Amino acid sequence: MEDQGAHPVMEALAAKRSAIIQEWLARTFHTYPEHTARFLLQETDPFRNPVGSTLTAAFPVLIDAVLGGADAAPVTGALDGIVRIRAVQDFTAAQAVAFIFLLKPVIRDLLKNAGQAAPDRDALAVLERRIDELALLAFDLFMKCRERLYEIRVREARRRVKILLKRRGVEGRNADPENGGNGEANRPIPDSPVLRFPDSPTLGWKRP
Amino acid sequence: MAEQTPKPEQLLQIDYRPPAKDWRDPTVEFRKGVFCYSAAPKNLEYLGLPNPRKWQPYDEDWKLPPNWKQIILEGMRDRLQKFRSFRLFMDICVRCGACADKCHFYIGSGDPKNMPVLRAELLRSVYRRYFTLAGRLFPALAGARDLTLQVLKEWFYYFYQCTECRRCSVFCPYGIDTAEVSMIGRELLTLVGCNINWVLEPVANSYRTGNHLGIQPHGFKDSIEFAVDELAEITGVRVEAPINKKGAEVLLLVPSADYFGTPHYFTLLGTLMVLHEIGLDYTFSAFASEGGNFGLFTSHEMIKRINAKIYEEAKRLKVKWILGAECGHMWRVLHQYMDTMNGPADFLEEPVSPITGTRFENAKSTRTVHICEFTADLIHHRKLALDASRNDHWTVTFHDSCNPSRAMGLIEEPRYILKNVCNHFHEMPESTIREQTFCCGSGSGLGTDENFEMRMRGGFPRANAVKYVRDRFGVNLLACICAIDKATLPALLEYWVPGVEVAGVHELVGNALIMKGEKERGTDLRGEALTPKEELVHA
């Protein structure tokens, strides 16, 4: 059984919550070119700086999940906001989700500076597993985003000639349920990603 | 193998920071999803443009003419002499940084070369090297660069990552219009045959048939007749939609996307309904069957060539003035270039609404009125019977399309219309609308599907503001008055803000319009069932 946050290491980290968030954010912003990192960090208007603001709002939710365990819904929502951005930016798949792993050195450095050179192995194992689970969830979300991109591209192409097809009476089987089609082409893509990750002992994610 | 396995401590030392890069380094990577395909040789041939050949940006060899460098530099010298604005924009930037974080592509991508100042610097550095004394003598000190093949490729990459929306120019204290720098950049690239198909195919089609889609007169007639039939089904009223009617009072100009694409088509329906209801004596032209002008994204000369048909058709059909429908860049051309390029339109009359008597003094010179000005005037004079509750299934916000808002100051008219035809309207935050509006990320010919990821980056700031009003007010419809918006925003919103749809302003006017002799409306213009009034009362 896992220790759900009562451990001294967890308590030490919980006390440093905002320092962890700041450092993790700073390191994540530095995955962008130097000038951009400064802009993402300093501009606080959410409409002038939507990327920085999304990350700044989401990181506390993720930290709470890692330090104390949390419900799946807010974690998924927060992570989705970040991954949706990084899935279309100039990153490879690995680079897009690597920011999760940046949390590990942040925590280690912090513990080292706090004089906990050799913290409890069990507590560290729990922390690292939670971070790994977060990374796997991020990868699932990344894939979902990429799949959505291609689905949306197809739907866009259909929209461009929709009336032309209608005029010729060849709107496509998928389009028209009344003509024996299944209506699939008209169905909006579901927004919330389906979490297929097995029940997690740490974050309490449940199968939908 | 065993010795090479990194220790856990080593694993933790991975540096995720991208390597520091000097801005003068021109290397770019053409990764699929973030650039547009090259123009097909047949389109260059059709237009008589130089160097038609098969090539793609990711090819090592771009098959340039041997003297490409000379062509570019001579082209630059020619334009520096011809356009005073260009020379000014090359000289006066003090790199204050006011524009730096205003570009939607920079905000969404984080790529520093998308900062307008740096994008322009790609061209300025070459200007300094070959056209200024300091740059010739001390290139490194003056920030000058040699024109190399890599620099040319970098130009292609970044000048086709600018939607020419002109948001940055709003913030420039010197009034530098970076869109014009991009336009010159594209002109120079065109001199050596480096252009994109999503721009040149519509241009070639326009040159041949009058419209981007290459629809010939009989196909055009079919399209309009289909719309008339559909309207008869929805409203019970058969509207008149004359084509090539000589002596009509007004020539109606629409973007060709309105014929086939959705949601554009519903805007066309709304427009036809309004013009029928007030009994305007107007005509379509089967040749001036396109308001849009992708020449704007090619060269100044091409703008003029493609636009010539509009005044020519107005003259041939002997109309008094021109009414232009909902389109974005079409209005930049009509409002800012047409008069001097293809005018003077002294054979036309100063536009006066025959219904209200309003004299459109702002259109005195071009003799071309925007349909939103026209309809807002009709509503103001209570010439339209409207039932806004027919749009009650929509909670609406308005996206100022870049060109109507920034190029012609058309800001209040569409809002005035929307507030009269909808009961639920909410604005997005002030820093994202009106003159400061964020681009859809797909303008200036970049709205092609191979460029999809770049479009998602560029459109993120716009989508982010839409998300705010969706979450706060339950907005489920984004209204706009640009054909490119209507083509590309649905996909953008599907990715960033699912649940919000896109519509033209005149679609909503059409829904609300009570027509003389109409049957009870069972559906809106999209064919979606409307909730009958009695049920609403009982609910």
XYZ file of C-alpha atoms in Angstrom:
747
model
C 0.000 0.000 0.000
C 1.128 3.473 -0.700
C 1.611 6.271 1.642
C -0.861 8.900 0.447
C 1.064 12.038 1.263
C 1.633 11.764 5.020
C 5.320 11.028 4.549
C 7.857 13.639 5.722
C 9.266 13.949 2.208
C 5.803 14.737 0.839
C 5.248 17.236 3.617
C 8.582 18.912 2.887
C 7.656 19.165 -0.771
C 4.125 20.363 -0.072
C 5.650 23.220 1.942
C 7.690 24.162 -1.111
C 4.763 23.847 -3.539
C 5.010 27.269 -5.087
C 8.802 27.078 -5.420
C 8.424 23.753 -7.260
C 5.796 25.205 -9.588
C 7.949 28.244 -10.386
C 11.048 26.203 -11.092
C 9.198 23.602 -13.163
C 7.509 26.363 -15.186
C 10.801 28.129 -15.757
C 12.459 24.940 -16.981
C 9.488 24.168 -19.237
C 9.506 27.669 -20.721
C 13.157 27.149 -21.504
C 12.210 24.371 -23.912
C 11.347 27.371 -26.148
C 13.955 29.700 -27.694
C 15.487 32.125 -25.236
C 13.574 35.284 -26.155
C 10.299 33.391 -26.211
C 10.969 31.861 -22.782
C 11.198 35.380 -21.327
C 7.965 36.427 -23.024
C 6.085 33.316 -21.863
C 7.208 33.927 -18.288
C 6.709 37.671 -18.062
C 3.542 38.519 -20.003
C 0.647 37.869 -17.630
C -2.319 38.857 -19.838
C -3.995 35.544 -20.797
C -5.041 36.905 -24.189
C -1.674 38.353 -25.129
C 0.122 35.262 -23.909
C -2.218 32.272 -24.127
C 0.579 29.686 -24.143
C 2.281 30.964 -20.992
C -1.048 31.505 -19.250
C -2.310 28.016 -20.019
C 0.833 26.455 -18.581
C 0.852 28.743 -15.557
C -2.748 27.843 -14.743
C -2.294 24.106 -15.296
C 0.922 23.402 -13.404
C -0.510 23.836 -9.864
C -3.178 21.232 -10.689
C -0.514 18.776 -11.853
C 1.673 19.410 -8.806
C -1.248 18.754 -6.472
C -1.846 15.475 -8.262
C 1.754 14.420 -7.874
C 2.133 15.484 -4.238
C -1.243 14.533 -2.870
C -3.069 12.377 -5.392
C -6.112 13.873 -7.096
C -9.192 13.176 -9.200
C -8.699 12.274 -12.827
C -10.917 14.970 -14.306
C -9.028 18.144 -13.362
C -5.654 16.494 -14.022
C -6.755 15.392 -17.490
C -8.226 18.809 -18.255
C -5.118 20.691 -17.138
C -2.750 18.371 -18.951
C -4.905 18.430 -22.065
C -4.622 22.232 -22.259
C -0.837 22.028 -22.318
C -0.506 19.026 -24.608
C -2.998 20.425 -27.116
C -0.652 23.385 -27.552
C 2.581 21.419 -27.687
C 1.074 18.873 -30.103
C 1.023 21.503 -32.868
C 4.190 23.392 -31.992
C 7.628 22.707 -33.382
C 8.291 19.634 -31.199
C 8.758 15.948 -31.814
C 6.379 13.683 -29.875
C 9.058 13.122 -27.207
C 9.867 16.807 -26.897
C 6.191 17.663 -26.628
C 5.647 15.571 -23.487
C 9.178 15.741 -22.029
C 8.250 18.689 -19.833
C 6.682 16.190 -17.392
C 10.079 14.617 -16.737
C 11.553 18.023 -15.955
C 9.715 17.757 -12.659
C 12.054 14.999 -11.431
C 15.258 17.077 -11.321
C 13.278 19.991 -9.876
C 12.199 17.821 -6.946
C 15.612 16.188 -6.485
C 17.406 19.544 -6.495
C 14.946 20.904 -4.005
C 15.332 17.972 -1.645
C 19.101 18.167 -1.943
C 19.080 21.855 -1.093
C 16.765 21.182 1.828
C 19.406 18.881 3.298
C 17.605 15.667 2.367
C 20.492 14.219 0.400
C 19.212 10.660 0.799
C 15.452 10.876 1.155
C 13.328 7.856 1.807
C 13.524 5.536 -1.217
C 9.864 4.476 -0.903
C 8.633 8.019 -0.902
C 10.737 8.833 -3.941
C 9.459 5.733 -5.715
C 5.866 6.869 -5.164
C 6.673 10.333 -6.481
C 8.443 9.050 -9.521
C 5.651 6.626 -10.337
C 3.109 9.441 -10.182
C 5.245 11.533 -12.503
C 5.617 8.600 -14.897
C 1.859 8.085 -14.929
C 1.405 11.741 -15.721
C 3.826 11.335 -18.616
C 1.895 8.353 -19.957
C -1.356 10.270 -19.717
C 0.314 13.160 -21.549
C 1.323 10.762 -24.301
C -2.250 9.470 -24.616
C -3.500 13.020 -24.873
C -0.811 13.861 -27.418
C -1.939 10.978 -29.626
C -5.559 12.047 -29.246
C -4.631 15.553 -30.417
C -2.758 14.244 -33.439
C -5.660 11.968 -34.388
C -8.055 14.898 -34.057
C -5.903 16.991 -36.395
C -6.241 14.445 -39.174
C -9.957 13.923 -38.595
C -10.529 17.670 -38.714
C -8.527 17.978 -41.933
C -10.826 15.467 -43.604
C -13.938 17.198 -42.335
C -12.627 20.527 -43.599
C -12.114 19.094 -47.075
C -15.715 17.818 -47.052
C -17.081 21.184 -45.948
C -15.417 22.912 -48.902
C -17.519 21.047 -51.446
C -20.528 20.156 -49.331
C -23.119 22.040 -51.391
C -21.608 20.796 -54.647
C -22.017 17.193 -53.471
C -25.528 17.937 -52.262
C -26.417 19.364 -55.686
C -25.168 16.221 -57.385
C -26.940 14.046 -54.841
C -23.692 12.363 -53.862
C -23.160 13.732 -50.401
C -21.689 10.431 -49.375
C -23.092 7.475 -47.482
C -21.585 8.552 -44.243
C -23.238 11.921 -44.408
C -26.948 11.386 -44.634
C -28.737 9.132 -42.151
C -32.021 9.440 -44.061
C -30.474 7.945 -47.197
C -29.203 4.864 -45.488
C -26.024 6.497 -44.257
C -24.888 6.346 -40.674
C -24.492 10.093 -40.152
C -20.929 9.593 -38.989
C -19.580 12.493 -41.035
C -21.932 14.936 -39.338
C -21.218 13.771 -35.817
C -18.967 16.152 -33.892
C -15.730 14.668 -32.640
C -16.084 14.026 -28.891
C -14.058 16.601 -27.016
C -13.067 14.938 -23.761
C -10.395 12.349 -24.415
C -11.244 8.892 -23.235
C -8.861 7.870 -20.516
C -7.839 4.305 -21.285
C -5.222 4.188 -18.602
C -5.638 1.377 -16.049
C -6.875 2.231 -12.583
C -4.119 4.168 -10.961
C -3.275 3.514 -7.335
C -1.732 6.927 -6.979
C -3.921 9.420 -8.766
C -7.103 7.465 -8.292
C -7.957 7.503 -12.001
C -10.842 5.211 -12.697
C -11.834 3.586 -15.913
C -14.715 5.551 -17.434
C 26.652 -2.034 -24.403
C 26.637 -2.250 -20.631
C 29.210 0.545 -20.237
C 27.123 2.793 -22.421
C 23.971 2.527 -20.349
C 23.616 5.881 -18.632
C 23.416 6.021 -14.853
C 20.199 7.451 -13.353
C 22.057 10.644 -12.402
C 23.189 11.025 -16.012
C 19.660 10.497 -17.251
C 18.579 13.409 -15.115
C 21.097 15.686 -16.755
C 19.415 15.812 -20.136
C 19.159 19.422 -21.282
C 15.820 20.086 -22.876
C 16.689 23.627 -23.865
C 16.958 24.215 -27.593
C 20.456 25.216 -28.682
C 21.028 28.943 -28.800
C 20.795 30.138 -32.394
C 21.990 33.362 -33.961
C 19.170 35.121 -35.810
C 21.471 35.460 -38.812
C 21.555 31.679 -39.212
C 19.083 31.091 -42.069
C 18.669 27.302 -41.722
C 15.038 26.155 -41.787
C 13.442 22.725 -41.796
C 10.516 22.097 -44.146
C 8.592 19.611 -42.039
C 5.240 18.443 -43.429
C 2.347 20.235 -41.772
C 4.047 23.607 -41.474
C 4.504 24.816 -45.049
C 2.495 25.090 -48.261
C 3.225 23.087 -51.406
C 4.771 24.808 -54.395
C 2.700 26.112 -57.288
C 2.055 23.657 -60.120
C 3.930 24.584 -63.329
C 0.666 24.761 -65.326
C -0.513 27.665 -63.169
C 2.710 29.617 -63.617
C 2.564 28.966 -67.341
C -1.038 30.118 -67.541
C -0.141 33.394 -65.861
C 3.120 33.876 -67.731
C 5.134 33.787 -64.497
C 8.841 32.902 -64.581
C 10.476 29.516 -63.979
C 7.584 27.017 -64.128
C 8.860 23.595 -62.994
C 8.128 20.722 -60.648
C 9.707 21.246 -57.238
C 8.844 21.191 -53.550
C 10.207 23.289 -50.688
C 11.689 20.213 -48.967
C 13.776 19.383 -52.086
C 17.465 20.123 -51.824
C 17.526 21.559 -55.348
C 14.946 24.284 -55.950
C 15.796 24.392 -59.667
C 16.351 28.144 -59.656
C 17.561 30.010 -62.710
C 21.392 30.286 -62.712
C 21.262 34.061 -62.244
C 18.603 33.955 -59.505
C 20.610 36.170 -57.187
C 20.912 38.883 -59.780
C 17.170 38.642 -60.532
C 16.285 39.059 -56.859
C 18.649 41.983 -56.288
C 17.508 43.757 -59.422
C 13.901 43.133 -58.392
C 14.690 44.644 -55.024
C 16.363 47.699 -56.557
C 13.373 48.176 -58.855
C 10.912 48.029 -55.959
C 12.994 50.323 -53.759
C 12.696 52.918 -56.503
C 9.046 52.252 -57.228
C 7.596 52.009 -53.712
C 8.665 54.784 -51.359
C 6.958 52.907 -48.512
C 9.223 49.905 -49.077
C 12.419 51.947 -48.826
C 11.052 53.683 -45.752
C 10.167 50.395 -44.071
C 13.669 49.120 -44.803
C 15.294 52.192 -43.244
C 13.253 53.516 -40.335
C 12.723 50.548 -37.999
C 14.499 51.249 -34.680
C 13.830 47.743 -33.327
C 11.854 49.071 -30.355
C 10.078 45.726 -30.012
C 6.525 47.118 -29.903
C 5.444 44.671 -32.611
C 7.447 41.716 -31.308
C 4.739 39.951 -29.311
C 1.773 41.070 -31.418
C 1.944 38.457 -34.188
C -0.432 35.527 -33.757
C 2.167 33.215 -35.304
C 4.770 34.283 -32.750
C 2.318 33.976 -29.864
C 1.185 30.546 -30.996
C 4.480 29.085 -32.183
C 7.100 30.783 -30.014
C 9.389 30.964 -33.055
C 11.320 34.269 -32.718
C 11.470 34.732 -36.476
C 7.707 35.139 -36.402
C 8.189 38.383 -34.497
C 7.277 40.960 -37.170
C 10.476 42.902 -36.547
C 12.600 39.832 -37.152
C 10.568 38.629 -40.121
C 11.180 41.999 -41.778
C 14.816 41.836 -40.704
C 15.239 38.783 -42.959
C 14.734 41.134 -45.900
C 16.339 44.203 -44.305
C 19.603 42.366 -43.679
C 19.922 41.694 -47.415
C 18.868 45.270 -48.202
C 21.638 46.582 -45.950
C 24.244 44.302 -47.481
C 23.630 45.405 -51.068
C 21.968 48.827 -50.860
C 23.595 50.687 -47.951
C 27.169 51.903 -47.536
C 27.500 50.697 -43.932
C 26.262 47.255 -44.893
C 28.655 47.002 -47.827
C 31.666 48.044 -45.733
C 30.903 46.498 -42.327
C 28.285 43.814 -42.880
C 28.596 42.204 -39.451
C 28.317 45.511 -37.607
C 25.407 46.710 -39.716
C 23.411 43.495 -39.324
C 23.798 42.720 -43.017
C 23.704 39.275 -44.605
C 24.728 37.898 -47.946
C 21.908 36.680 -50.156
C 22.472 32.925 -50.200
C 20.310 29.993 -51.215
C 19.611 29.320 -47.524
C 18.456 32.911 -47.067
C 16.094 32.510 -50.023
C 14.665 29.341 -48.493
C 14.275 31.132 -45.185
C 12.367 33.925 -46.934
C 10.005 31.381 -48.465
C 9.488 29.698 -45.090
C 8.705 32.897 -43.165
C 6.994 35.081 -45.793
C 4.543 32.240 -46.253
C 4.071 32.215 -42.483
C 2.719 35.737 -42.450
C -1.003 36.136 -43.085
C -0.557 39.818 -43.947
C -3.167 40.606 -41.286
C -1.433 43.869 -40.252
C -2.024 43.493 -36.517
C 1.624 44.338 -35.874
C 1.327 47.587 -37.826
C -1.344 48.794 -35.371
C 1.306 48.834 -32.651
C 4.271 50.211 -34.651
C 5.045 53.772 -33.529
C 6.515 54.476 -36.980
C 3.575 53.002 -38.865
C 5.631 50.315 -40.557
C 3.273 47.972 -42.354
C 5.024 44.625 -42.033
C 2.394 43.030 -44.267
C 3.760 45.147 -47.101
C 7.237 43.845 -46.348
C 5.865 40.299 -46.655
C 4.116 41.273 -49.878
C 7.381 42.523 -51.372
C 9.134 39.388 -50.078
C 6.612 37.237 -51.930
C 6.928 39.356 -55.073
C 10.678 38.831 -55.081
C 10.255 35.080 -54.579
C 7.787 35.026 -57.472
C 10.480 36.505 -59.746
C 12.428 33.239 -59.471
C 9.357 30.984 -59.524
C 8.978 30.293 -55.781
C 5.312 30.516 -54.928
C 2.567 28.297 -53.497
C -0.217 26.471 -55.243
C -2.982 27.468 -52.850
C -2.403 31.033 -54.076
C -1.538 30.552 -57.737
C -4.231 28.042 -58.665
C -7.020 30.435 -57.625
C -5.183 33.257 -59.410
C -4.912 31.216 -62.619
C -8.567 30.173 -62.313
C -9.630 33.762 -61.757
C -7.710 34.852 -64.778
C -9.476 32.231 -66.887
C -13.059 32.076 -65.565
C -13.320 35.066 -63.252
C -13.413 33.106 -60.009
C -11.043 31.145 -57.764
C -12.787 27.827 -58.202
C -12.685 27.894 -61.981
C -16.489 27.736 -62.267
C -17.631 28.453 -65.798
C -20.710 30.563 -66.563
C -23.144 27.618 -66.824
C -21.845 26.169 -63.553
C -22.184 29.547 -61.925
C -25.783 29.806 -63.122
C -26.472 26.302 -61.738
C -25.116 27.325 -58.358
C -27.290 30.394 -58.076
C -30.373 28.504 -59.266
C -29.776 25.751 -56.725
C -29.642 28.384 -53.978
C -32.882 29.945 -55.241
C -34.597 26.527 -55.194
C -33.374 25.799 -51.685
C -34.633 29.157 -50.458
C -38.037 28.455 -51.966
C -38.147 25.225 -49.951
C -37.097 26.856 -46.705
C -39.106 30.081 -46.912
C -41.833 29.431 -49.465
C -40.632 32.517 -51.360
C -38.989 32.286 -54.778
C -36.392 35.049 -54.934
C -35.093 36.761 -58.060
C -31.347 36.360 -58.667
C -30.564 37.953 -62.035
C -27.287 37.173 -63.800
C -25.685 39.497 -66.407
C -28.746 41.744 -66.415
C -27.849 44.843 -68.382
C -29.007 48.158 -66.955
C -29.517 46.854 -63.417
C -28.851 49.501 -60.785
C -26.316 47.512 -58.776
C -23.636 44.877 -59.492
C -23.414 42.325 -56.681
C -19.965 40.918 -56.021
C -19.549 37.828 -53.826
C -16.622 35.527 -52.960
C -16.904 32.260 -54.906
C -16.615 30.128 -51.778
C -20.236 31.147 -51.165
C -21.408 28.856 -53.975
C -20.301 25.468 -52.595
C -18.653 25.781 -49.230
C -20.336 25.658 -45.877
C -20.985 27.775 -43.877
C -20.417 30.353 -46.643
C -23.398 29.139 -48.636
C -25.844 30.072 -45.867
C -24.514 33.637 -46.042
C -25.281 33.685 -49.762
C -28.830 32.540 -48.974
C -29.225 35.337 -46.424
C -27.898 37.910 -48.887
C -30.306 36.788 -51.624
C -33.200 37.025 -49.167
C -32.417 40.591 -48.081
C -31.948 41.879 -51.634
C -35.209 40.230 -52.727
C -37.138 41.563 -49.773
C -36.225 45.196 -50.401
C -36.691 44.775 -54.161
C -33.206 45.961 -55.112
C -32.614 46.087 -58.879
C -29.294 44.207 -58.958
C -27.397 41.655 -61.003
C -24.682 39.066 -60.609
C -21.969 38.884 -63.261
C -20.918 35.451 -64.506
C -17.392 36.800 -65.117
C -16.965 39.117 -62.126
C -18.164 36.073 -60.198
C -15.468 36.465 -57.549
C -14.729 39.317 -55.204
C -11.682 37.627 -53.729
C -8.312 38.438 -55.248
C -5.403 36.121 -54.491
C -3.317 38.424 -56.652
C -2.922 40.320 -53.375
C -0.784 37.432 -52.144
C 1.311 37.286 -55.325
C 2.307 40.721 -56.597
C 0.990 44.220 -57.113
C 0.778 43.591 -60.821
C -1.336 40.485 -60.235
C -3.776 42.370 -57.978
C -4.416 44.730 -60.851
C -4.781 41.994 -63.454
C -7.278 39.996 -61.440
C -9.252 43.000 -60.273
C -9.717 44.562 -63.721
C -12.803 42.434 -64.446
C -14.850 44.166 -61.761
C -14.927 47.645 -63.255
C -15.020 46.139 -66.757
C -18.166 44.181 -65.932
C -19.696 47.169 -64.151
C -19.139 49.166 -67.327
C -20.437 46.434 -69.649
C -23.583 45.860 -67.601
C -24.125 49.621 -67.217
C -24.811 49.477 -63.480
C -24.730 52.588 -61.284
C -22.638 51.228 -58.424
C -21.247 48.038 -56.885
C -22.352 46.176 -53.767
C -19.739 43.835 -52.278
C -20.660 40.879 -50.080
C -18.917 39.348 -47.067
C -15.244 38.779 -47.845
C -12.017 39.837 -46.167
C -9.038 40.492 -48.403
C -11.413 41.381 -51.263
C -12.142 44.505 -49.262
C -8.508 45.408 -48.776
C -8.213 45.406 -52.573
C -11.523 47.172 -53.255
C -10.955 49.777 -50.586
C -7.239 50.473 -50.816
C -6.038 49.503 -54.300
C -8.870 49.276 -56.834
C -9.398 53.011 -57.170
C -5.824 53.824 -58.147
C -5.029 50.539 -59.897
C -8.151 50.083 -62.026
C -9.980 53.375 -61.590
C -11.098 56.027 -61.803
C -14.602 54.613 -61.872
C -16.009 57.807 -63.325
C -18.525 55.851 -65.392
C -20.293 54.825 -62.159
C -22.403 56.974 -59.846
C -21.822 57.837 -56.223
C -23.701 55.075 -54.393
C -27.080 55.977 -52.930
C -29.363 53.399 -51.349
C -32.559 53.433 -53.438
C -34.466 52.177 -50.381
C -33.403 54.676 -47.721
C -31.839 57.489 -49.749
C -28.623 57.213 -47.762
C -25.617 58.528 -49.681
C -22.535 56.350 -49.013
C -19.986 59.153 -49.038
C -17.192 56.867 -47.883
C -17.599 55.028 -51.201
C -17.578 58.204 -53.273
C -14.360 57.259 -55.017
C -14.501 53.468 -55.419
C -18.315 53.449 -55.856
C -18.374 50.162 -53.985
C -20.439 49.615 -50.822
C -19.961 46.856 -48.239
C -23.090 44.807 -47.673
C -22.833 45.309 -43.909
C -22.999 49.088 -44.373
C -25.943 48.587 -46.682
C -27.887 46.221 -44.405
C -27.113 48.199 -41.237
C -28.572 51.241 -42.993
C -31.707 49.243 -43.919
C -32.153 48.126 -40.320
C -31.530 51.628 -39.004
C -34.326 52.917 -41.226
C -36.577 50.016 -40.204
C -36.850 48.668 -43.726
C -36.501 45.016 -42.651
C -38.989 43.059 -40.526
C -36.908 40.945 -38.162
C -37.633 38.207 -35.654
C -34.459 37.825 -33.633
C -35.905 34.889 -31.684
C -35.294 32.665 -34.729
C -31.624 32.879 -33.782
C -32.235 32.027 -30.152
C -30.447 28.697 -30.539
C -27.264 30.698 -31.045
C -25.263 32.592 -28.466
C -23.113 34.728 -30.691
C -19.778 36.499 -30.619
C -18.181 38.479 -33.453
C -14.733 37.960 -34.923
C -13.491 41.111 -36.655
C -11.965 39.850 -39.872
C -8.551 41.487 -40.313
C -9.079 43.319 -43.571
C -12.552 44.811 -43.039
C -11.587 45.973 -39.551
C -8.003 47.140 -40.054
C -8.010 48.067 -43.734
C -11.391 49.789 -43.968
C -12.513 50.459 -40.373
C -15.703 48.432 -40.753
C -16.238 47.759 -37.069
C -19.628 48.924 -35.800
C -21.870 47.968 -38.745
C -21.699 44.170 -38.362
C -22.185 44.514 -34.597
C -25.205 46.749 -35.134
C -26.703 44.116 -37.446
C -25.968 41.237 -35.059
C -27.557 43.042 -32.112
C -30.710 43.467 -34.190
C -30.970 39.895 -35.456
C -29.833 37.963 -32.357
C -30.912 38.130 -28.751
C -27.706 36.711 -27.282
C -24.519 38.524 -28.209
C -21.264 38.746 -26.230
C -17.985 40.414 -27.129
C -14.599 38.770 -26.780
C -11.991 40.635 -24.674
C -11.127 44.107 -25.966
C -7.487 43.302 -26.793
C -8.629 40.602 -29.252
C -11.302 42.447 -31.271
C -11.832 45.547 -33.446
C -8.503 46.974 -34.686
C -6.627 44.590 -32.400
C -8.428 41.530 -33.706
C -6.461 38.301 -33.934
C -6.188 36.719 -37.368
C -7.732 33.322 -38.117
C -4.168 32.170 -38.859
C -5.027 31.057 -42.399
C -5.303 34.265 -44.430
C -3.206 35.368 -47.408
C -3.422 31.962 -49.091
C -2.139 29.891 -46.157
C -5.476 28.173 -45.489
C -4.486 24.956 -47.149
C -4.699 21.581 -45.470
C -1.002 20.686 -45.881
C -0.228 23.725 -43.716
C -2.605 22.546 -41.006
C -0.292 22.565 -37.991
C 0.984 26.044 -38.751
C -2.610 27.231 -39.041
C -3.440 25.757 -35.651
C -0.474 27.639 -34.132
C -1.348 30.913 -35.819
C -5.027 30.676 -34.933
C -4.483 29.826 -31.270
C -4.708 33.416 -29.922
C -8.048 33.857 -31.705
C -9.352 30.494 -30.510
C -8.197 31.259 -26.977
C -10.418 34.356 -26.866
C -13.337 32.345 -28.268
C -12.777 29.737 -25.548
C -13.083 32.492 -22.951
C -16.562 33.564 -24.154
C -17.651 29.957 -24.643
C -16.759 29.088 -21.056
C -18.063 32.337 -19.601
C -21.246 33.049 -21.606
C -21.983 29.774 -23.356
C -21.155 31.207 -26.789
C -21.776 28.576 -29.475
C -21.455 30.636 -32.658
C -18.670 32.807 -34.009
C -19.985 35.266 -36.592
C -17.621 36.814 -39.109
C -17.627 38.567 -42.493
C -14.736 36.916 -44.351
C -14.789 33.918 -46.687
C -11.379 32.677 -45.567
C -12.579 32.877 -41.969
C -15.611 30.810 -42.850
C -13.441 28.235 -44.604
C -10.811 27.879 -41.915
C -12.239 28.899 -38.537
C -14.514 25.834 -38.256
C -11.434 23.580 -38.277
C -9.545 25.863 -35.914
C -12.403 25.839 -33.431
C -12.904 22.108 -33.756
C -9.351 21.696 -32.541
C -9.164 24.388 -29.835
C -12.777 25.144 -28.844
C -15.091 22.274 -29.798
C -18.769 23.131 -29.711
C -18.494 26.566 -31.327
C -19.636 26.909 -34.936
C -18.984 29.611 -37.519
C -21.466 31.705 -39.522
C -21.623 34.777 -41.697
C -23.538 37.810 -40.444
C -26.038 37.584 -43.326
C -26.878 33.977 -42.489
C -28.229 35.270 -39.194
C -29.992 38.136 -40.973
C -31.608 35.551 -43.270
C -32.793 33.496 -40.317
C -34.369 36.522 -38.654
C -35.803 38.136 -41.790
C -39.613 37.984 -42.028
C -40.329 37.911 -45.748
C -43.552 38.989 -47.361
C -45.540 35.877 -48.246
C -43.263 33.448 -46.441
C -44.479 30.179 -44.945
C -43.895 29.335 -41.304
C -40.202 28.505 -41.012
C -39.629 24.948 -39.862
C -35.866 25.231 -40.077
C -33.089 27.763 -40.094
C -30.999 28.250 -43.267
C -28.850 25.243 -42.293
C -31.895 23.012 -42.327
C -31.810 22.613 -38.536
C -35.289 22.374 -37.022
C -36.465 25.471 -35.179
C -38.417 25.087 -31.971
C -42.028 26.180 -32.724
C -43.149 29.305 -30.835
C -45.929 27.513 -28.831
C -43.492 24.978 -27.458
C -41.187 27.769 -26.323
C -44.083 29.460 -24.513
C -45.053 26.214 -22.773
C -41.473 25.519 -21.807
